Amino acid sequence: MFENDFTIDQNYNDYTSQCHITWKRLYRRQANILVDRAAPEFLDAMKDLEIESEIIPNFEKLSDRLEKRTGWRIVAVPGLIPDDVFFYHLSNKCFPVTNWIRSPEKFEYIQEPDVFHDIYGHVPLLANPFFSNFLQLYGEKGLRANGKENLHYLARLYWYTVEFGLIQTSNGLRIYGSGIASSPGESVYCLESSIPNRIKFKLDRIMQTNYIIDTYQSVYFVIDSYEQLFNEVNSKLSDLYPVLKNNNDYSPETVLPTDKFVNI
Ligand code: HBI
Ligand code: FE
């Protein structure tokens, strides 16, 4: 299907002790913050998959543990890869993970995902059957998105769920989005700040709402379950493209009379 699927070797032996120290510092800081903030499935999987806290995980060994649970594996890539290749890997239950880690100078923020964002943020929920089935379906839908104009709708769906999604639990709102789960500041802000809107998940609403990168979100969308993600995308996504094309986009700050707000 692709002459180049952008996968590379992890080159584990190229990591310096500084790389592993950066991993350990990032892991420890985030693990403390996510107690009572991350979704239970996220925290359980962090333990269940035995994701190392002191050193950067070995992708092959972690994949062997992950594969036993949901059939997913992780593949090393050099960074962001083209959309169609990304969708292709997801449709094959392979999650592309960047193999480099941020430098100590960039400890606080990086523009592109590094191995900490991808492993710590994304891998735990790949062990959840419902979420990982949604992600595989997302990849399949992406491959069939026929044409560039639909890709930005899919990018918004990915952004407001996989990267910045919240889930309602019996103990209150919890984080499942990787962009939040790998960010110390946004992990607190998304659940406690009075600034952002928190709106119940609605597929067409999300696909019509654009987003701004490298700032905290002005809006978070809240699901009731991971099954909801799969069912909504499976039953509604394809029919929405022609409808959305005729509507103009919402900004992240937009509030609609049809929005169902979620209180913190
Ligand atoms: N590539 N490695 C990598 N990781 C991503 O999260 C990623 C990507 N390419 C495209 C992409 N994400 C987004 O455009 C998704 O919305 C498809
Ligand atoms: Fe990500």
Coordinates of N, CA, C and O in Angstrom, one line a residue, residues 121-218:
G121 N 1.2 9.2 27.1 CA -0.1 9.7 26.8 C -1.0 8.8 26.1 O -2.2 8.7 26.4
H122 N -0.5 8.1 25.1 CA -1.3 7.4 24.2 C -1.4 5.9 24.5 O -2.5 5.2 24.3
V123 N -0.3 5.2 24.9 CA -0.3 3.8 25.0 C -1.3 3.2 26.0 O -2.0 2.2 25.7
P124 N -1.5 3.8 27.2 CA -2.3 3.1 28.2 C -3.7 2.8 27.7 O -4.2 1.6 27.8
L125 N -4.4 3.7 27.0 CA -5.7 3.4 26.5 C -5.8 2.4 25.3 O -6.8 1.9 25.0
L126 N -4.6 2.2 24.7 CA -4.6 1.1 23.7 C -4.9 -0.2 24.3 O -5.2 -1.2 23.6
A127 N -4.8 -0.3 25.6 CA -5.0 -1.6 26.3 C -6.5 -1.7 26.6 O -7.0 -2.8 27.1
N128 N -7.3 -0.7 26.3 CA -8.7 -0.7 26.6 C -9.4 -1.2 25.3 O -9.3 -0.5 24.3
P129 N -10.2 -2.3 25.3 CA -10.8 -2.8 24.1 C -11.7 -1.8 23.4 O -11.6 -1.7 22.2
F130 N -12.5 -1.1 24.2 CA -13.4 -0.2 23.5 C -12.7 1.0 22.9 O -13.0 1.4 21.7
F131 N -11.8 1.6 23.6 CA -11.1 2.8 23.0 C -10.3 2.3 21.8 O -10.2 3.0 20.8
S132 N -9.6 1.2 22.0 CA -8.7 0.8 20.9 C -9.5 0.4 19.7 O -9.0 0.6 18.5
N133 N -10.7 -0.2 19.9 CA -11.5 -0.5 18.7 C -12.0 0.8 18.0 O -12.0 0.9 16.8
F134 N -12.2 1.8 18.8 CA -12.6 3.2 18.2 C -11.4 3.7 17.4 O -11.6 4.2 16.3
L135 N -10.2 3.5 17.9 CA -9.0 4.1 17.2 C -8.7 3.4 15.9 O -8.4 4.0 14.9
Q136 N -9.0 2.0 15.9 CA -8.8 1.3 14.7 C -9.9 1.7 13.7 O -9.6 1.9 12.5
L137 N -11.1 1.9 14.1 CA -12.2 2.3 13.3 C -11.9 3.7 12.7 O -12.0 4.0 11.5
Y138 N -11.3 4.6 13.6 CA -10.9 5.9 13.1 C -9.9 5.8 12.0 O -10.0 6.5 11.0
G139 N -8.9 4.9 12.1 CA -7.9 4.7 11.1 C -8.6 4.3 9.8 O -8.3 4.8 8.7
E140 N -9.5 3.3 9.9 CA -10.2 2.8 8.7 C -11.0 4.0 8.0 O -11.0 4.1 6.8
K141 N -11.7 4.8 8.8 CA -12.5 5.9 8.3 C -11.5 6.9 7.6 O -11.9 7.5 6.6
G142 N -10.4 7.1 8.2 CA -9.4 8.0 7.7 C -8.9 7.6 6.3 O -8.9 8.4 5.4
L143 N -8.7 6.3 6.1 CA -8.2 5.8 4.8 C -9.3 6.0 3.8 O -9.0 6.2 2.6
R144 N -10.6 6.0 4.2 CA -11.7 6.1 3.2 C -12.2 7.6 3.2 O -13.3 7.8 2.8
A145 N -11.5 8.5 3.8 CA -12.0 9.9 3.9 C -12.0 10.6 2.5 O -12.4 11.7 2.4
N146 N -11.7 9.9 1.5 CA -11.7 10.4 0.1 C -11.5 11.9 0.0 O -12.5 12.6 -0.1
G147 N -10.3 12.3 0.0 CA -10.1 13.7 -0.3 C -9.7 14.5 0.9 O -10.2 14.3 2.0
K148 N -8.9 15.5 0.6 CA -8.3 16.3 1.7 C -9.3 17.1 2.5 O -9.1 17.3 3.7
E149 N -10.4 17.4 1.8 CA -11.3 18.4 2.6 C -11.9 17.7 3.8 O -12.3 18.3 4.8
N150 N -12.0 16.3 3.8 CA -12.6 15.7 4.9 C -11.6 15.5 6.0 O -11.9 15.2 7.2
L151 N -10.3 15.6 5.7 CA -9.2 15.3 6.7 C -9.3 16.2 7.9 O -9.1 15.8 9.0
H152 N -9.7 17.5 7.6 CA -9.6 18.4 8.8 C -10.8 18.1 9.7 O -10.7 18.3 11.0
Y153 N -11.9 17.5 9.2 CA -12.9 17.1 10.2 C -12.4 15.9 11.1 O -12.7 15.9 12.2
L154 N -11.7 15.0 10.4 CA -11.1 13.9 11.2 C -10.1 14.4 12.2 O -9.9 13.9 13.3
A155 N -9.3 15.4 11.8 CA -8.3 15.9 12.7 C -8.9 16.5 13.9 O -8.4 16.4 15.0
R156 N -10.1 17.2 13.7 CA -10.8 17.8 14.9 C -11.3 16.7 15.8 O -11.2 16.8 17.0
L157 N -11.8 15.6 15.2 CA -12.3 14.5 16.0 C -11.2 13.9 16.9 O -11.3 13.7 18.1
Y158 N -10.0 13.7 16.2 CA -8.9 13.2 16.9 C -8.5 14.2 18.1 O -8.2 13.8 19.2
W159 N -8.4 15.4 17.7 CA -8.0 16.5 18.7 C -8.9 16.5 19.9 O -8.4 16.4 21.1
Y160 N -10.2 16.5 19.7 CA -11.1 16.7 20.9 C -11.5 15.4 21.6 O -12.3 15.4 22.6
T161 N -10.9 14.3 21.1 CA -11.2 13.0 21.9 C -9.8 12.4 22.3 O -9.4 12.5 23.4
V162 N -9.1 11.9 21.3 CA -7.8 11.2 21.6 C -6.8 12.0 22.3 O -6.1 11.6 23.1
E163 N -6.8 13.4 21.9 CA -5.8 14.2 22.5 C -6.3 15.0 23.7 O -5.6 15.2 24.6
F164 N -7.6 15.5 23.6 CA -8.0 16.4 24.7 C -9.4 16.0 25.2 O -10.1 16.9 25.7
G165 N -9.7 14.7 25.2 CA -11.0 14.3 25.7 C -11.1 14.1 27.2 O -10.1 13.8 27.9
L166 N -12.3 14.4 27.7 CA -12.6 14.1 29.1 C -13.7 13.0 29.1 O -14.5 13.0 28.2
I167 N -13.8 12.3 30.2 CA -14.8 11.3 30.4 C -15.5 11.4 31.7 O -14.9 11.8 32.7
Q168 N -16.8 11.3 31.7 CA -17.6 11.4 32.9 C -17.6 10.1 33.7 O -17.7 9.0 33.0
T169 N -17.2 10.1 35.0 CA -17.2 8.8 35.7 C -18.0 9.0 37.0 O -18.5 10.1 37.3
S170 N -18.2 7.9 37.7 CA -19.1 8.0 39.0 C -18.4 8.9 40.0 O -19.0 9.4 40.9
N171 N -17.0 9.1 39.8 CA -16.3 10.0 40.8 C -16.1 11.4 40.2 O -15.3 12.1 40.7
G172 N -16.8 11.7 39.0 CA -16.6 13.0 38.5 C -15.8 12.9 37.1 O -15.5 11.8 36.6
L173 N -15.5 14.1 36.6 CA -14.8 14.2 35.3 C -13.4 13.7 35.4 O -12.7 13.9 36.4
R174 N -12.9 12.9 34.4 CA -11.6 12.4 34.4 C -11.0 12.6 33.0 O -11.7 12.7 32.0
I175 N -9.6 12.6 33.0 CA -8.9 12.8 31.7 C -8.7 11.5 31.0 O -8.2 10.5 31.6
Y176 N -8.9 11.5 29.7 CA -8.5 10.3 28.9 C -7.6 10.8 27.7 O -6.9 10.0 27.1
G177 N -7.7 12.1 27.3 CA -6.9 12.6 26.2 C -5.5 12.7 26.5 O -5.0 13.1 27.5
S178 N -4.7 12.2 25.5 CA -3.2 12.1 25.7 C -2.5 13.5 25.8 O -1.5 13.6 26.5
G179 N -3.0 14.4 25.0 CA -2.4 15.8 25.1 C -2.5 16.4 26.5 O -1.6 17.1 26.9
I180 N -3.6 16.1 27.2 CA -3.8 16.5 28.5 C -2.9 15.7 29.5 O -2.2 16.2 30.3
A181 N -3.0 14.3 29.3 CA -2.4 13.4 30.2 C -0.9 13.6 30.2 O -0.2 13.2 31.2
S182 N -0.3 14.1 29.2 CA 1.2 14.3 29.2 C 1.5 15.8 29.5 O 2.7 16.1 29.3
S183 N 0.5 16.6 29.9 CA 0.8 18.0 30.2 C 0.5 18.3 31.7 O -0.7 18.3 32.1
P184 N 1.5 18.7 32.5 CA 1.2 18.9 33.9 C 0.2 20.1 34.1 O -0.8 19.9 34.9
G185 N 0.3 21.2 33.3 CA -0.5 22.3 33.6 C -2.0 22.1 33.1 O -2.9 22.3 33.8
E186 N -2.1 21.5 31.9 CA -3.4 21.3 31.4 C -4.2 20.2 32.2 O -5.4 20.2 32.2
S187 N -3.5 19.3 32.8 CA -4.1 18.2 33.6 C -4.9 18.8 34.8 O -5.9 18.3 35.1
V188 N -4.4 19.9 35.3 CA -5.1 20.6 36.4 C -6.2 21.5 35.8 O -7.4 21.5 36.2
Y189 N -5.8 22.3 34.8 CA -6.7 23.4 34.2 C -8.0 22.7 33.7 O -9.1 23.3 33.9
C190 N -7.8 21.6 33.0 CA -9.0 21.0 32.3 C -10.1 20.6 33.2 O -11.3 20.6 32.9
L191 N -9.7 20.3 34.5 CA -10.7 19.8 35.4 C -11.1 20.9 36.4 O -12.2 20.8 37.1
E192 N -10.3 21.9 36.6 CA -10.5 22.8 37.7 C -10.8 24.3 37.3 O -11.4 25.0 38.1
S193 N -10.3 24.7 36.1 CA -10.5 26.1 35.8 C -11.9 26.4 35.4 O -12.6 25.6 34.8
S194 N -12.3 27.6 35.7 CA -13.7 28.1 35.3 C -13.6 28.7 33.9 O -14.7 29.1 33.4
I195 N -12.5 28.8 33.3 CA -12.4 29.4 32.0 C -12.9 28.6 30.8 O -13.8 29.0 30.1
P196 N -12.5 27.3 30.7 CA -13.0 26.6 29.5 C -14.5 26.1 29.6 O -15.0 25.9 30.7
N197 N -15.1 25.9 28.5 CA -16.4 25.3 28.4 C -16.2 23.8 28.4 O -15.3 23.3 27.8
R198 N -17.1 23.0 29.1 CA -17.1 21.6 29.1 C -18.5 21.1 28.6 O -19.5 21.4 29.2
I199 N -18.5 20.5 27.4 CA -19.7 20.2 26.7 C -19.8 18.8 26.4 O -18.8 18.1 26.0
K200 N -21.0 18.2 26.5 CA -21.2 16.8 26.2 C -20.9 16.5 24.8 O -21.1 17.2 23.9
F201 N -20.2 15.3 24.6 CA -19.8 14.9 23.3 C -20.9 14.9 22.3 O -22.0 14.4 22.6
K202 N -20.7 15.5 21.1 CA -21.7 15.4 20.0 C -20.8 15.4 18.7 O -20.1 16.4 18.5
L203 N -20.9 14.4 17.9 CA -19.9 14.2 16.9 C -19.9 15.3 15.9 O -18.8 15.9 15.5
D204 N -21.1 15.7 15.4 CA -21.1 16.8 14.4 C -20.6 18.1 15.0 O -19.8 18.9 14.3
R205 N -20.9 18.4 16.2 CA -20.4 19.6 16.9 C -18.9 19.6 17.0 O -18.3 20.7 16.7
I206 N -18.3 18.5 17.3 CA -16.8 18.4 17.4 C -16.2 18.6 16.0 O -15.3 19.4 15.8
M207 N -16.8 17.9 15.0 CA -16.2 18.0 13.7 C -16.3 19.4 13.0 O -15.6 19.7 12.1
Q208 N -17.2 20.2 13.6 CA -17.4 21.5 13.1 C -16.6 22.6 13.9 O -16.6 23.8 13.5
T209 N -15.9 22.1 14.9 CA -15.2 23.1 15.8 C -13.7 23.1 15.6 O -13.1 22.0 15.8
N210 N -13.2 24.2 15.2 CA -11.7 24.1 14.9 C -11.0 24.3 16.2 O -11.6 24.4 17.3
Y211 N -9.6 24.2 16.2 CA -8.8 24.2 17.4 C -7.5 24.9 17.1 O -7.1 25.1 16.0
I212 N -7.0 25.4 18.2 CA -5.7 26.1 18.2 C -4.6 25.3 18.9 O -4.9 24.8 20.0
I213 N -3.5 25.1 18.3 CA -2.5 24.2 19.0 C -1.7 25.1 19.9 O -1.8 26.4 19.8
D214 N -0.9 24.6 20.8 CA 0.0 25.2 21.8 C -0.7 26.2 22.7 O -0.1 27.2 23.0
T215 N -2.0 26.1 22.9 CA -2.6 26.8 24.1 C -3.5 25.8 24.8 O -3.9 24.8 24.1
Y216 N -3.9 26.1 26.0 CA -4.9 25.3 26.7 C -6.2 25.4 25.9 O -6.4 26.4 25.3
Q217 N -7.0 24.4 26.0 CA -8.2 24.4 25.2 C -9.3 25.4 25.8 O -9.3 25.6 27.0
S218 N -10.1 26.0 24.9 CA -11.2 26.8 25.4 C -12.4 25.9 25.6 O -13.4 26.4 26.2

